mmCIF file with all atom_site columns, C-alpha atoms in Angstrom:
data_model
loop_
_atom_site.group_PDB
_atom_site.id
_atom_site.type_symbol
_atom_site.label_atom_id
_atom_site.label_alt_id
_atom_site.label_comp_id
_atom_site.label_asym_id
_atom_site.label_entity_id
_atom_site.label_seq_id
_atom_site.pdbx_PDB_ins_code
_atom_site.Cartn_x
_atom_site.Cartn_y
_atom_site.Cartn_z
_atom_site.occupancy
_atom_site.B_iso_or_equiv
_atom_site.pdbx_formal_charge
_atom_site.auth_seq_id
_atom_site.auth_comp_id
_atom_site.auth_asym_id
_atom_site.auth_atom_id
_atom_site.pdbx_PDB_model_num
ATOM 1   C CA . UNK A 1 1   ? 0.000   0.000  0.000  1.00 0.00 ? 28  UNK A CA 1
ATOM 2   C CA . UNK A 1 2   ? 1.452   3.342  -1.040 1.00 0.00 ? 29  UNK A CA 1
ATOM 3   C CA . UNK A 1 3   ? 1.934   6.270  1.294  1.00 0.00 ? 30  UNK A CA 1
ATOM 4   C CA . UNK A 1 4   ? -1.024  8.654  1.283  1.00 0.00 ? 31  UNK A CA 1
ATOM 5   C CA . UNK A 1 5   ? -0.170  12.336 1.081  1.00 0.00 ? 32  UNK A CA 1
ATOM 6   C CA . UNK A 1 6   ? -2.871  14.657 2.367  1.00 0.00 ? 33  UNK A CA 1
ATOM 7   C CA . UNK A 1 7   ? -3.745  17.450 -0.053 1.00 0.00 ? 34  UNK A CA 1
ATOM 8   C CA . UNK A 1 8   ? -2.559  20.884 1.027  1.00 0.00 ? 35  UNK A CA 1
ATOM 9   C CA . UNK A 1 9   ? -5.047  22.922 3.012  1.00 0.00 ? 36  UNK A CA 1
ATOM 10  C CA . UNK A 1 10  ? -6.880  25.459 0.867  1.00 0.00 ? 37  UNK A CA 1
ATOM 11  C CA . UNK A 1 11  ? -5.898  29.091 1.353  1.00 0.00 ? 38  UNK A CA 1
ATOM 12  C CA . UNK A 1 12  ? -7.699  30.859 4.171  1.00 0.00 ? 39  UNK A CA 1
ATOM 13  C CA . UNK A 1 13  ? -9.540  33.000 1.646  1.00 0.00 ? 40  UNK A CA 1
ATOM 14  C CA . UNK A 1 14  ? -10.984 29.919 -0.046 1.00 0.00 ? 41  UNK A CA 1
ATOM 15  C CA . UNK A 1 15  ? -11.995 28.346 3.268  1.00 0.00 ? 42  UNK A CA 1
ATOM 16  C CA . UNK A 1 16  ? -13.727 31.551 4.311  1.00 0.00 ? 43  UNK A CA 1
ATOM 17  C CA . UNK A 1 17  ? -15.472 31.755 0.938  1.00 0.00 ? 44  UNK A CA 1
ATOM 18  C CA . UNK A 1 18  ? -16.784 28.197 1.392  1.00 0.00 ? 45  UNK A CA 1
ATOM 19  C CA . UNK A 1 19  ? -18.014 29.054 4.891  1.00 0.00 ? 46  UNK A CA 1
ATOM 20  C CA . UNK A 1 20  ? -19.801 32.115 3.584  1.00 0.00 ? 47  UNK A CA 1
ATOM 21  C CA . UNK A 1 21  ? -21.330 30.058 0.779  1.00 0.00 ? 48  UNK A CA 1
ATOM 22  C CA . UNK A 1 22  ? -22.610 27.452 3.255  1.00 0.00 ? 49  UNK A CA 1
ATOM 23  C CA . UNK A 1 23  ? -23.926 30.140 5.572  1.00 0.00 ? 50  UNK A CA 1
ATOM 24  C CA . UNK A 1 24  ? -25.786 31.807 2.720  1.00 0.00 ? 51  UNK A CA 1
ATOM 25  C CA . UNK A 1 25  ? -27.292 28.522 1.523  1.00 0.00 ? 52  UNK A CA 1
ATOM 26  C CA . UNK A 1 26  ? -28.636 27.839 5.023  1.00 0.00 ? 53  UNK A CA 1
ATOM 27  C CA . UNK A 1 27  ? -29.931 31.392 5.363  1.00 0.00 ? 54  UNK A CA 1
ATOM 28  C CA . UNK A 1 28  ? -31.683 31.229 1.991  1.00 0.00 ? 55  UNK A CA 1
ATOM 29  C CA . UNK A 1 29  ? -33.291 27.887 2.819  1.00 0.00 ? 56  UNK A CA 1
ATOM 30  C CA . UNK A 1 30  ? -34.487 29.212 6.175  1.00 0.00 ? 57  UNK A CA 1
ATOM 31  C CA . UNK A 1 31  ? -35.941 32.350 4.609  1.00 0.00 ? 58  UNK A CA 1
ATOM 32  C CA . UNK A 1 32  ? -37.905 30.325 2.052  1.00 0.00 ? 59  UNK A CA 1
ATOM 33  C CA . UNK A 1 33  ? -39.379 28.147 4.784  1.00 0.00 ? 60  UNK A CA 1
ATOM 34  C CA . UNK A 1 34  ? -40.132 31.042 7.128  1.00 0.00 ? 61  UNK A CA 1
ATOM 35  C CA . UNK A 1 35  ? -41.988 32.914 4.408  1.00 0.00 ? 62  UNK A CA 1
ATOM 36  C CA . UNK A 1 36  ? -43.878 29.821 3.293  1.00 0.00 ? 63  UNK A CA 1
ATOM 37  C CA . UNK A 1 37  ? -44.993 28.455 6.654  1.00 0.00 ? 64  UNK A CA 1
ATOM 38  C CA . UNK A 1 38  ? -44.110 31.017 9.327  1.00 0.00 ? 65  UNK A CA 1
ATOM 39  C CA . UNK A 1 39  ? -41.197 31.430 11.700 1.00 0.00 ? 66  UNK A CA 1
ATOM 40  C CA . UNK A 1 40  ? -42.738 29.709 14.720 1.00 0.00 ? 67  UNK A CA 1
ATOM 41  C CA . UNK A 1 41  ? -43.895 26.724 12.658 1.00 0.00 ? 68  UNK A CA 1
ATOM 42  C CA . UNK A 1 42  ? -40.503 26.066 11.035 1.00 0.00 ? 69  UNK A CA 1
ATOM 43  C CA . UNK A 1 43  ? -38.010 23.768 12.764 1.00 0.00 ? 70  UNK A CA 1
ATOM 44  C CA . UNK A 1 44  ? -34.235 23.653 12.606 1.00 0.00 ? 71  UNK A CA 1
ATOM 45  C CA . UNK A 1 45  ? -34.522 20.090 11.316 1.00 0.00 ? 72  UNK A CA 1
ATOM 46  C CA . UNK A 1 46  ? -36.613 21.292 8.370  1.00 0.00 ? 73  UNK A CA 1
ATOM 47  C CA . UNK A 1 47  ? -34.096 24.021 7.607  1.00 0.00 ? 74  UNK A CA 1
ATOM 48  C CA . UNK A 1 48  ? -31.218 21.545 7.735  1.00 0.00 ? 75  UNK A CA 1
ATOM 49  C CA . UNK A 1 49  ? -33.053 19.185 5.395  1.00 0.00 ? 76  UNK A CA 1
ATOM 50  C CA . UNK A 1 50  ? -33.848 21.995 2.944  1.00 0.00 ? 77  UNK A CA 1
ATOM 51  C CA . UNK A 1 51  ? -30.214 23.146 2.959  1.00 0.00 ? 78  UNK A CA 1
ATOM 52  C CA . UNK A 1 52  ? -28.947 19.529 2.817  1.00 0.00 ? 79  UNK A CA 1
ATOM 53  C CA . UNK A 1 53  ? -26.758 19.900 5.877  1.00 0.00 ? 80  UNK A CA 1
ATOM 54  C CA . UNK A 1 54  ? -26.773 18.479 9.407  1.00 0.00 ? 81  UNK A CA 1
ATOM 55  C CA . UNK A 1 55  ? -28.728 20.203 12.182 1.00 0.00 ? 82  UNK A CA 1
ATOM 56  C CA . UNK A 1 56  ? -25.406 20.794 13.953 1.00 0.00 ? 83  UNK A CA 1
ATOM 57  C CA . UNK A 1 57  ? -24.136 22.687 10.916 1.00 0.00 ? 84  UNK A CA 1
ATOM 58  C CA . UNK A 1 58  ? -27.134 25.013 11.069 1.00 0.00 ? 85  UNK A CA 1
ATOM 59  C CA . UNK A 1 59  ? -26.619 25.769 14.747 1.00 0.00 ? 86  UNK A CA 1
ATOM 60  C CA . UNK A 1 60  ? -22.881 26.223 14.266 1.00 0.00 ? 87  UNK A CA 1
ATOM 61  C CA . UNK A 1 61  ? -23.575 29.071 11.863 1.00 0.00 ? 88  UNK A CA 1
ATOM 62  C CA . UNK A 1 62  ? -26.720 30.326 13.589 1.00 0.00 ? 89  UNK A CA 1
ATOM 63  C CA . UNK A 1 63  ? -26.744 29.608 17.349 1.00 0.00 ? 90  UNK A CA 1
ATOM 64  C CA . UNK A 1 64  ? -30.318 30.863 17.737 1.00 0.00 ? 91  UNK A CA 1
ATOM 65  C CA . UNK A 1 65  ? -33.239 30.341 15.412 1.00 0.00 ? 92  UNK A CA 1
ATOM 66  C CA . UNK A 1 66  ? -33.920 34.098 15.382 1.00 0.00 ? 93  UNK A CA 1
ATOM 67  C CA . UNK A 1 67  ? -30.452 34.605 13.877 1.00 0.00 ? 94  UNK A CA 1
ATOM 68  C CA . UNK A 1 68  ? -31.662 32.851 10.743 1.00 0.00 ? 95  UNK A CA 1
ATOM 69  C CA . UNK A 1 69  ? -34.454 35.367 10.257 1.00 0.00 ? 96  UNK A CA 1
ATOM 70  C CA . UNK A 1 70  ? -32.752 38.540 11.477 1.00 0.00 ? 97  UNK A CA 1
ATOM 71  C CA . UNK A 1 71  ? -29.405 38.113 9.780  1.00 0.00 ? 98  UNK A CA 1
ATOM 72  C CA . UNK A 1 72  ? -28.549 41.822 9.766  1.00 0.00 ? 99  UNK A CA 1
ATOM 73  C CA . UNK A 1 73  ? -28.484 42.093 13.544 1.00 0.00 ? 100 UNK A CA 1
ATOM 74  C CA . UNK A 1 74  ? -24.893 43.323 13.850 1.00 0.00 ? 101 UNK A CA 1
ATOM 75  C CA . UNK A 1 75  ? -25.389 46.005 11.211 1.00 0.00 ? 102 UNK A CA 1
ATOM 76  C CA . UNK A 1 76  ? -28.617 47.070 12.900 1.00 0.00 ? 103 UNK A CA 1
ATOM 77  C CA . UNK A 1 77  ? -27.123 47.322 16.395 1.00 0.00 ? 104 UNK A CA 1
ATOM 78  C CA . UNK A 1 78  ? -24.123 49.370 15.257 1.00 0.00 ? 105 UNK A CA 1
ATOM 79  C CA . UNK A 1 79  ? -25.880 51.539 12.674 1.00 0.00 ? 106 UNK A CA 1
ATOM 80  C CA . UNK A 1 80  ? -26.584 54.637 14.792 1.00 0.00 ? 107 UNK A CA 1
ATOM 81  C CA . UNK A 1 81  ? -23.311 54.492 16.717 1.00 0.00 ? 108 UNK A CA 1
ATOM 82  C CA . UNK A 1 82  ? -21.385 54.093 13.467 1.00 0.00 ? 109 UNK A CA 1
ATOM 83  C CA . UNK A 1 83  ? -23.093 57.101 11.938 1.00 0.00 ? 110 UNK A CA 1
ATOM 84  C CA . UNK A 1 84  ? -22.207 59.274 14.933 1.00 0.00 ? 111 UNK A CA 1
ATOM 85  C CA . UNK A 1 85  ? -18.612 58.007 14.981 1.00 0.00 ? 112 UNK A CA 1
ATOM 86  C CA . UNK A 1 86  ? -18.270 58.874 11.300 1.00 0.00 ? 113 UNK A CA 1
ATOM 87  C CA . UNK A 1 87  ? -19.979 62.264 11.426 1.00 0.00 ? 114 UNK A CA 1
ATOM 88  C CA . UNK A 1 88  ? -18.437 65.048 9.372  1.00 0.00 ? 115 UNK A CA 1
ATOM 89  C CA . UNK A 1 89  ? -16.449 67.950 10.828 1.00 0.00 ? 116 UNK A CA 1
ATOM 90  C CA . UNK A 1 90  ? -18.872 70.472 12.308 1.00 0.00 ? 117 UNK A CA 1
ATOM 91  C CA . UNK A 1 91  ? -21.740 67.998 12.118 1.00 0.00 ? 118 UNK A CA 1
ATOM 92  C CA . UNK A 1 92  ? -23.746 67.218 15.262 1.00 0.00 ? 119 UNK A CA 1
ATOM 93  C CA . UNK A 1 93  ? -24.922 63.745 16.184 1.00 0.00 ? 120 UNK A CA 1
ATOM 94  C CA . UNK A 1 94  ? -28.488 64.729 15.266 1.00 0.00 ? 121 UNK A CA 1
ATOM 95  C CA . UNK A 1 95  ? -27.460 66.161 11.897 1.00 0.00 ? 122 UNK A CA 1
ATOM 96  C CA . UNK A 1 96  ? -25.418 63.062 11.057 1.00 0.00 ? 123 UNK A CA 1
ATOM 97  C CA . UNK A 1 97  ? -28.251 60.703 11.979 1.00 0.00 ? 124 UNK A CA 1
ATOM 98  C CA . UNK A 1 98  ? -30.762 62.796 10.079 1.00 0.00 ? 125 UNK A CA 1
ATOM 99  C CA . UNK A 1 99  ? -28.578 62.730 6.964  1.00 0.00 ? 126 UNK A CA 1
ATOM 100 C CA . UNK A 1 100 ? -27.954 58.990 7.283  1.00 0.00 ? 127 UNK A CA 1
ATOM 101 C CA . UNK A 1 101 ? -31.656 58.232 7.636  1.00 0.00 ? 128 UNK A CA 1
ATOM 102 C CA . UNK A 1 102 ? -32.438 60.258 4.518  1.00 0.00 ? 129 UNK A CA 1
ATOM 103 C CA . UNK A 1 103 ? -29.818 58.233 2.639  1.00 0.00 ? 130 UNK A CA 1
ATOM 104 C CA . UNK A 1 104 ? -31.187 54.953 4.018  1.00 0.00 ? 131 UNK A CA 1
ATOM 105 C CA . UNK A 1 105 ? -34.695 55.962 2.948  1.00 0.00 ? 132 UNK A CA 1
ATOM 106 C CA . UNK A 1 106 ? -33.514 56.659 -0.593 1.00 0.00 ? 133 UNK A CA 1
ATOM 107 C CA . UNK A 1 107 ? -31.711 53.313 -0.687 1.00 0.00 ? 134 UNK A CA 1
ATOM 108 C CA . UNK A 1 108 ? -34.665 51.389 0.839  1.00 0.00 ? 135 UNK A CA 1
ATOM 109 C CA . UNK A 1 109 ? -32.192 49.984 3.341  1.00 0.00 ? 136 UNK A CA 1
ATOM 110 C CA . UNK A 1 110 ? -33.443 46.877 5.203  1.00 0.00 ? 137 UNK A CA 1
ATOM 111 C CA . UNK A 1 111 ? -31.747 48.179 8.363  1.00 0.00 ? 138 UNK A CA 1
ATOM 112 C CA . UNK A 1 112 ? -34.099 51.178 8.229  1.00 0.00 ? 139 UNK A CA 1
ATOM 113 C CA . UNK A 1 113 ? -37.123 48.866 7.993  1.00 0.00 ? 140 UNK A CA 1
ATOM 114 C CA . UNK A 1 114 ? -37.523 48.011 4.294  1.00 0.00 ? 141 UNK A CA 1
ATOM 115 C CA . UNK A 1 115 ? -37.962 44.252 4.586  1.00 0.00 ? 142 UNK A CA 1
ATOM 116 C CA . UNK A 1 116 ? -40.683 43.594 2.027  1.00 0.00 ? 143 UNK A CA 1
ATOM 117 C CA . UNK A 1 117 ? -44.284 42.545 2.765  1.00 0.00 ? 144 UNK A CA 1
ATOM 118 C CA . UNK A 1 118 ? -43.593 38.838 3.271  1.00 0.00 ? 145 UNK A CA 1
ATOM 119 C CA . UNK A 1 119 ? -40.851 39.408 5.791  1.00 0.00 ? 146 UNK A CA 1
ATOM 120 C CA . UNK A 1 120 ? -42.766 42.172 7.576  1.00 0.00 ? 147 UNK A CA 1
ATOM 121 C CA . UNK A 1 121 ? -45.788 39.869 7.960  1.00 0.00 ? 148 UNK A CA 1
ATOM 122 C CA . UNK A 1 122 ? -43.629 36.986 9.169  1.00 0.00 ? 149 UNK A CA 1
ATOM 123 C CA . UNK A 1 123 ? -42.073 39.217 11.827 1.00 0.00 ? 150 UNK A CA 1
ATOM 124 C CA . UNK A 1 124 ? -45.384 40.714 12.928 1.00 0.00 ? 151 UNK A CA 1
ATOM 125 C CA . UNK A 1 125 ? -46.932 37.245 13.264 1.00 0.00 ? 152 UNK A CA 1
ATOM 126 C CA . UNK A 1 126 ? -44.073 35.872 15.373 1.00 0.00 ? 153 UNK A CA 1
ATOM 127 C CA . UNK A 1 127 ? -43.937 36.677 19.106 1.00 0.00 ? 154 UNK A CA 1
ATOM 128 C CA . UNK A 1 128 ? -40.330 35.471 19.162 1.00 0.00 ? 155 UNK A CA 1
ATOM 129 C CA . UNK A 1 129 ? -39.184 37.804 16.385 1.00 0.00 ? 156 UNK A CA 1
ATOM 130 C CA . UNK A 1 130 ? -41.216 40.727 17.723 1.00 0.00 ? 157 UNK A CA 1
ATOM 131 C CA . UNK A 1 131 ? -39.515 40.355 21.101 1.00 0.00 ? 158 UNK A CA 1
ATOM 132 C CA . UNK A 1 132 ? -36.083 39.988 19.529 1.00 0.00 ? 159 UNK A CA 1
ATOM 133 C CA . UNK A 1 133 ? -36.637 43.096 17.435 1.00 0.00 ? 160 UNK A CA 1
ATOM 134 C CA . UNK A 1 134 ? -37.405 45.093 20.574 1.00 0.00 ? 161 UNK A CA 1
ATOM 135 C CA . UNK A 1 135 ? -34.187 43.774 22.089 1.00 0.00 ? 162 UNK A CA 1
ATOM 136 C CA . UNK A 1 136 ? -32.248 44.879 19.000 1.00 0.00 ? 163 UNK A CA 1
ATOM 137 C CA . UNK A 1 137 ? -33.650 48.399 19.261 1.00 0.00 ? 164 UNK A CA 1
ATOM 138 C CA . UNK A 1 138 ? -32.534 48.488 22.913 1.00 0.00 ? 165 UNK A CA 1
ATOM 139 C CA . UNK A 1 139 ? -29.061 47.224 22.019 1.00 0.00 ? 166 UNK A CA 1
ATOM 140 C CA . UNK A 1 140 ? -28.781 49.802 19.246 1.00 0.00 ? 167 UNK A CA 1
ATOM 141 C CA . UNK A 1 141 ? -29.690 52.577 21.676 1.00 0.00 ? 168 UNK A CA 1
ATOM 142 C CA . UNK A 1 142 ? -27.117 51.297 24.171 1.00 0.00 ? 169 UNK A CA 1
ATOM 143 C CA . UNK A 1 143 ? -24.408 51.262 21.494 1.00 0.00 ? 170 UNK A CA 1
ATOM 144 C CA . UNK A 1 144 ? -25.355 54.812 20.545 1.00 0.00 ? 171 UNK A CA 1
ATOM 145 C CA . UNK A 1 145 ? -25.094 55.906 24.180 1.00 0.00 ? 172 UNK A CA 1
ATOM 146 C CA . UNK A 1 146 ? -21.574 54.461 24.401 1.00 0.00 ? 173 UNK A CA 1
ATOM 147 C CA . UNK A 1 147 ? -20.524 56.422 21.336 1.00 0.00 ? 174 UNK A CA 1
ATOM 148 C CA . UNK A 1 148 ? -22.125 59.642 22.553 1.00 0.00 ? 175 UNK A CA 1
ATOM 149 C CA . UNK A 1 149 ? -20.329 59.285 25.888 1.00 0.00 ? 176 UNK A CA 1
ATOM 150 C CA . UNK A 1 150 ? -16.999 58.895 24.090 1.00 0.00 ? 177 UNK A CA 1
ATOM 151 C CA . UNK A 1 151 ? -17.775 61.807 21.774 1.00 0.00 ? 178 UNK A CA 1
ATOM 152 C CA . UNK A 1 152 ? -18.608 64.174 24.633 1.00 0.00 ? 179 UNK A CA 1
ATOM 153 C CA . UNK A 1 153 ? -16.058 62.911 27.134 1.00 0.00 ? 180 UNK A CA 1
ATOM 154 C CA . UNK A 1 154 ? -18.501 62.063 29.898 1.00 0.00 ? 181 UNK A CA 1
ATOM 155 C CA . UNK A 1 155 ? -19.424 58.818 31.706 1.00 0.00 ? 182 UNK A CA 1
ATOM 156 C CA . UNK A 1 156 ? -21.788 56.374 30.025 1.00 0.00 ? 183 UNK A CA 1
ATOM 157 C CA . UNK A 1 157 ? -24.420 56.937 32.723 1.00 0.00 ? 184 UNK A CA 1
ATOM 158 C CA . UNK A 1 158 ? -24.415 60.736 32.313 1.00 0.00 ? 185 UNK A CA 1
ATOM 159 C CA . UNK A 1 159 ? -28.030 61.900 32.216 1.00 0.00 ? 186 UNK A CA 1
ATOM 160 C CA . UNK A 1 160 ? -27.526 63.932 29.036 1.00 0.00 ? 187 UNK A CA 1
ATOM 161 C CA . UNK A 1 161 ? -26.019 60.945 27.248 1.00 0.00 ? 188 UNK A CA 1
ATOM 162 C CA . UNK A 1 162 ? -28.832 58.652 28.378 1.00 0.00 ? 189 UNK A CA 1
ATOM 163 C CA . UNK A 1 163 ? -31.508 61.162 27.399 1.00 0.00 ? 190 UNK A CA 1
ATOM 164 C CA . UNK A 1 164 ? -29.968 61.997 24.018 1.00 0.00 ? 191 UNK A CA 1
ATOM 165 C CA . UNK A 1 165 ? -29.505 58.332 23.132 1.00 0.00 ? 192 UNK A CA 1
ATOM 166 C CA . UNK A 1 166 ? -33.071 57.622 24.219 1.00 0.00 ? 193 UNK A CA 1
ATOM 167 C CA . UNK A 1 167 ? -34.516 60.414 22.100 1.00 0.00 ? 194 UNK A CA 1
ATOM 168 C CA . UNK A 1 168 ? -32.444 59.612 19.022 1.00 0.00 ? 195 UNK A CA 1
ATOM 169 C CA . UNK A 1 169 ? -33.056 55.890 19.395 1.00 0.00 ? 196 UNK A CA 1
ATOM 170 C CA . UNK A 1 170 ? -36.792 56.405 19.782 1.00 0.00 ? 197 UNK A CA 1
ATOM 171 C CA . UNK A 1 171 ? -37.056 58.479 16.612 1.00 0.00 ? 198 UNK A CA 1
ATOM 172 C CA . UNK A 1 172 ? -35.406 55.685 14.640 1.00 0.00 ? 199 UNK A CA 1
ATOM 173 C CA . UNK A 1 173 ? -37.562 53.066 16.345 1.00 0.00 ? 200 UNK A CA 1
ATOM 174 C CA . UNK A 1 174 ? -40.733 55.003 15.470 1.00 0.00 ? 201 UNK A CA 1
ATOM 175 C CA . UNK A 1 175 ? -39.661 55.462 11.853 1.00 0.00 ? 202 UNK A CA 1
ATOM 176 C CA . UNK A 1 176 ? -38.702 51.778 11.539 1.00 0.00 ? 203 UNK A CA 1
ATOM 177 C CA . UNK A 1 177 ? -42.142 50.800 12.851 1.00 0.00 ? 204 UNK A CA 1
ATOM 178 C CA . UNK A 1 178 ? -43.818 53.254 10.467 1.00 0.00 ? 205 UNK A CA 1
ATOM 179 C CA . UNK A 1 179 ? -42.074 51.687 7.488  1.00 0.00 ? 206 UNK A CA 1
ATOM 180 C CA . UNK A 1 180 ? -43.147 48.226 8.640  1.00 0.00 ? 207 UNK A CA 1
ATOM 181 C CA . UNK A 1 181 ? -46.750 49.356 9.175  1.00 0.00 ? 208 UNK A CA 1
ATOM 182 C CA . UNK A 1 182 ? -46.977 50.919 5.732  1.00 0.00 ? 209 UNK A CA 1
ATOM 183 C CA . UNK A 1 183 ? -45.421 47.818 4.198  1.00 0.00 ? 210 UNK A CA 1
ATOM 184 C CA . UNK A 1 184 ? -48.032 45.620 5.861  1.00 0.00 ? 211 UNK A CA 1
ATOM 185 C CA . UNK A 1 185 ? -50.738 48.004 4.659  1.00 0.00 ? 212 UNK A CA 1
ATOM 186 C CA . UNK A 1 186 ? -49.666 47.301 1.086  1.00 0.00 ? 213 UNK A CA 1
ATOM 187 C CA . UNK A 1 187 ? -48.215 50.712 0.268  1.00 0.00 ? 214 UNK A CA 1
ATOM 188 C CA . UNK A 1 188 ? -45.784 50.897 -2.637 1.00 0.00 ? 215 UNK A CA 1
ATOM 189 C CA . UNK A 1 189 ? -42.111 51.567 -1.964 1.00 0.00 ? 216 UNK A CA 1
ATOM 190 C CA . UNK A 1 190 ? -42.414 55.015 -3.537 1.00 0.00 ? 217 UNK A CA 1
ATOM 191 C CA . UNK A 1 191 ? -45.350 55.928 -1.326 1.00 0.00 ? 218 UNK A CA 1
ATOM 192 C CA . UNK A 1 192 ? -43.601 54.623 1.791  1.00 0.00 ? 219 UNK A CA 1
ATOM 193 C CA . UNK A 1 193 ? -40.579 56.778 0.998  1.00 0.00 ? 220 UNK A CA 1
ATOM 194 C CA . UNK A 1 194 ? -42.752 59.855 0.557  1.00 0.00 ? 221 UNK A CA 1
ATOM 195 C CA . UNK A 1 195 ? -44.799 59.331 3.711  1.00 0.00 ? 222 UNK A CA 1
ATOM 196 C CA . UNK A 1 196 ? -41.839 58.386 5.893  1.00 0.00 ? 223 UNK A CA 1
ATOM 197 C CA . UNK A 1 197 ? -39.718 61.256 4.583  1.00 0.00 ? 224 UNK A CA 1
ATOM 198 C CA . UNK A 1 198 ? -42.380 63.683 5.784  1.00 0.00 ? 225 UNK A CA 1
ATOM 199 C CA . UNK A 1 199 ? -42.677 61.871 9.120  1.00 0.00 ? 226 UNK A CA 1
ATOM 200 C CA . UNK A 1 200 ? -38.890 61.866 9.558  1.00 0.00 ? 227 UNK A CA 1
ATOM 201 C CA . UNK A 1 201 ? -38.664 65.569 8.815  1.00 0.00 ? 228 UNK A CA 1
ATOM 202 C CA . UNK A 1 202 ? -41.178 66.291 11.550 1.00 0.00 ? 229 UNK A CA 1
ATOM 203 C CA . UNK A 1 203 ? -39.674 63.838 14.026 1.00 0.00 ? 230 UNK A CA 1
ATOM 204 C CA . UNK A 1 204 ? -36.126 65.128 13.657 1.00 0.00 ? 231 UNK A CA 1
ATOM 205 C CA . UNK A 1 205 ? -37.374 68.723 13.818 1.00 0.00 ? 232 UNK A CA 1
ATOM 206 C CA . UNK A 1 206 ? -38.808 67.960 17.252 1.00 0.00 ? 233 UNK A CA 1
ATOM 207 C CA . UNK A 1 207 ? -35.297 67.217 18.502 1.00 0.00 ? 234 UNK A CA 1
ATOM 208 C CA . UNK A 1 208 ? -33.620 70.285 17.018 1.00 0.00 ? 235 UNK A CA 1
ATOM 209 C CA . UNK A 1 209 ? -34.288 72.662 19.973 1.00 0.00 ? 236 UNK A CA 1
ATOM 210 C CA . UNK A 1 210 ? -32.487 70.368 22.417 1.00 0.00 ? 237 UNK A CA 1
ATOM 211 C CA . UNK A 1 211 ? -29.932 68.456 20.320 1.00 0.00 ? 238 UNK A CA 1
ATOM 212 C CA . UNK A 1 212 ? -29.035 70.688 17.363 1.00 0.00 ? 239 UNK A CA 1
ATOM 213 C CA . UNK A 1 213 ? -25.486 71.297 18.634 1.00 0.00 ? 240 UNK A CA 1
ATOM 214 C CA . UNK A 1 214 ? -25.022 68.207 20.772 1.00 0.00 ? 241 UNK A CA 1
ATOM 215 C CA . UNK A 1 215 ? -21.918 66.074 20.172 1.00 0.00 ? 242 UNK A CA 1
ATOM 216 C CA . UNK A 1 216 ? -20.707 68.214 17.275 1.00 0.00 ? 243 UNK A CA 1
ATOM 217 C CA . UNK A 1 217 ? -17.538 66.883 15.673 1.00 0.00 ? 244 UNK A CA 1
#
């Protein structure tokens, strides 16, 4: 019997590409099932079968079932904090967030709430996803507070930081919910943009008297 030589390990880039491909296949299979039969009614075993992988493979990539449905969680949690961190010279936190929301609205960004009617209905019908979404809004507000504290050089529990993060987080939460509500009501994307743009203008205006110059870069 000849000596067996193991093939060289693939480059890290190739291994990572294969992992991303597997992750996407699982995510796509889960999304199809969730939309077809509902989040609560779909099991990990069904997702694994649809993706042609083992259940353990699914949970290795997605430790919690909610992770399969809300796969933009990290981007969502860091979105407001990242906008404030990257604000332009002379731009306040409010101005930066207002500008970023306008851009997200134009781009129909899923992080802003543009998920499509099927996904919006699936989320609304699932107590698990509804609860997780509330948690994500809270985590996003907490991340924003951390960034505002760093930007203004005060402790994280400073009352101004907590209040500012709460106000700014709430505006984005309200606008996210408005987009979801209009989506469920069957409004077109163009109409949602128009209605939410007007709502955002009013909502951000309400914060101008107190936060116009807060955390200016």
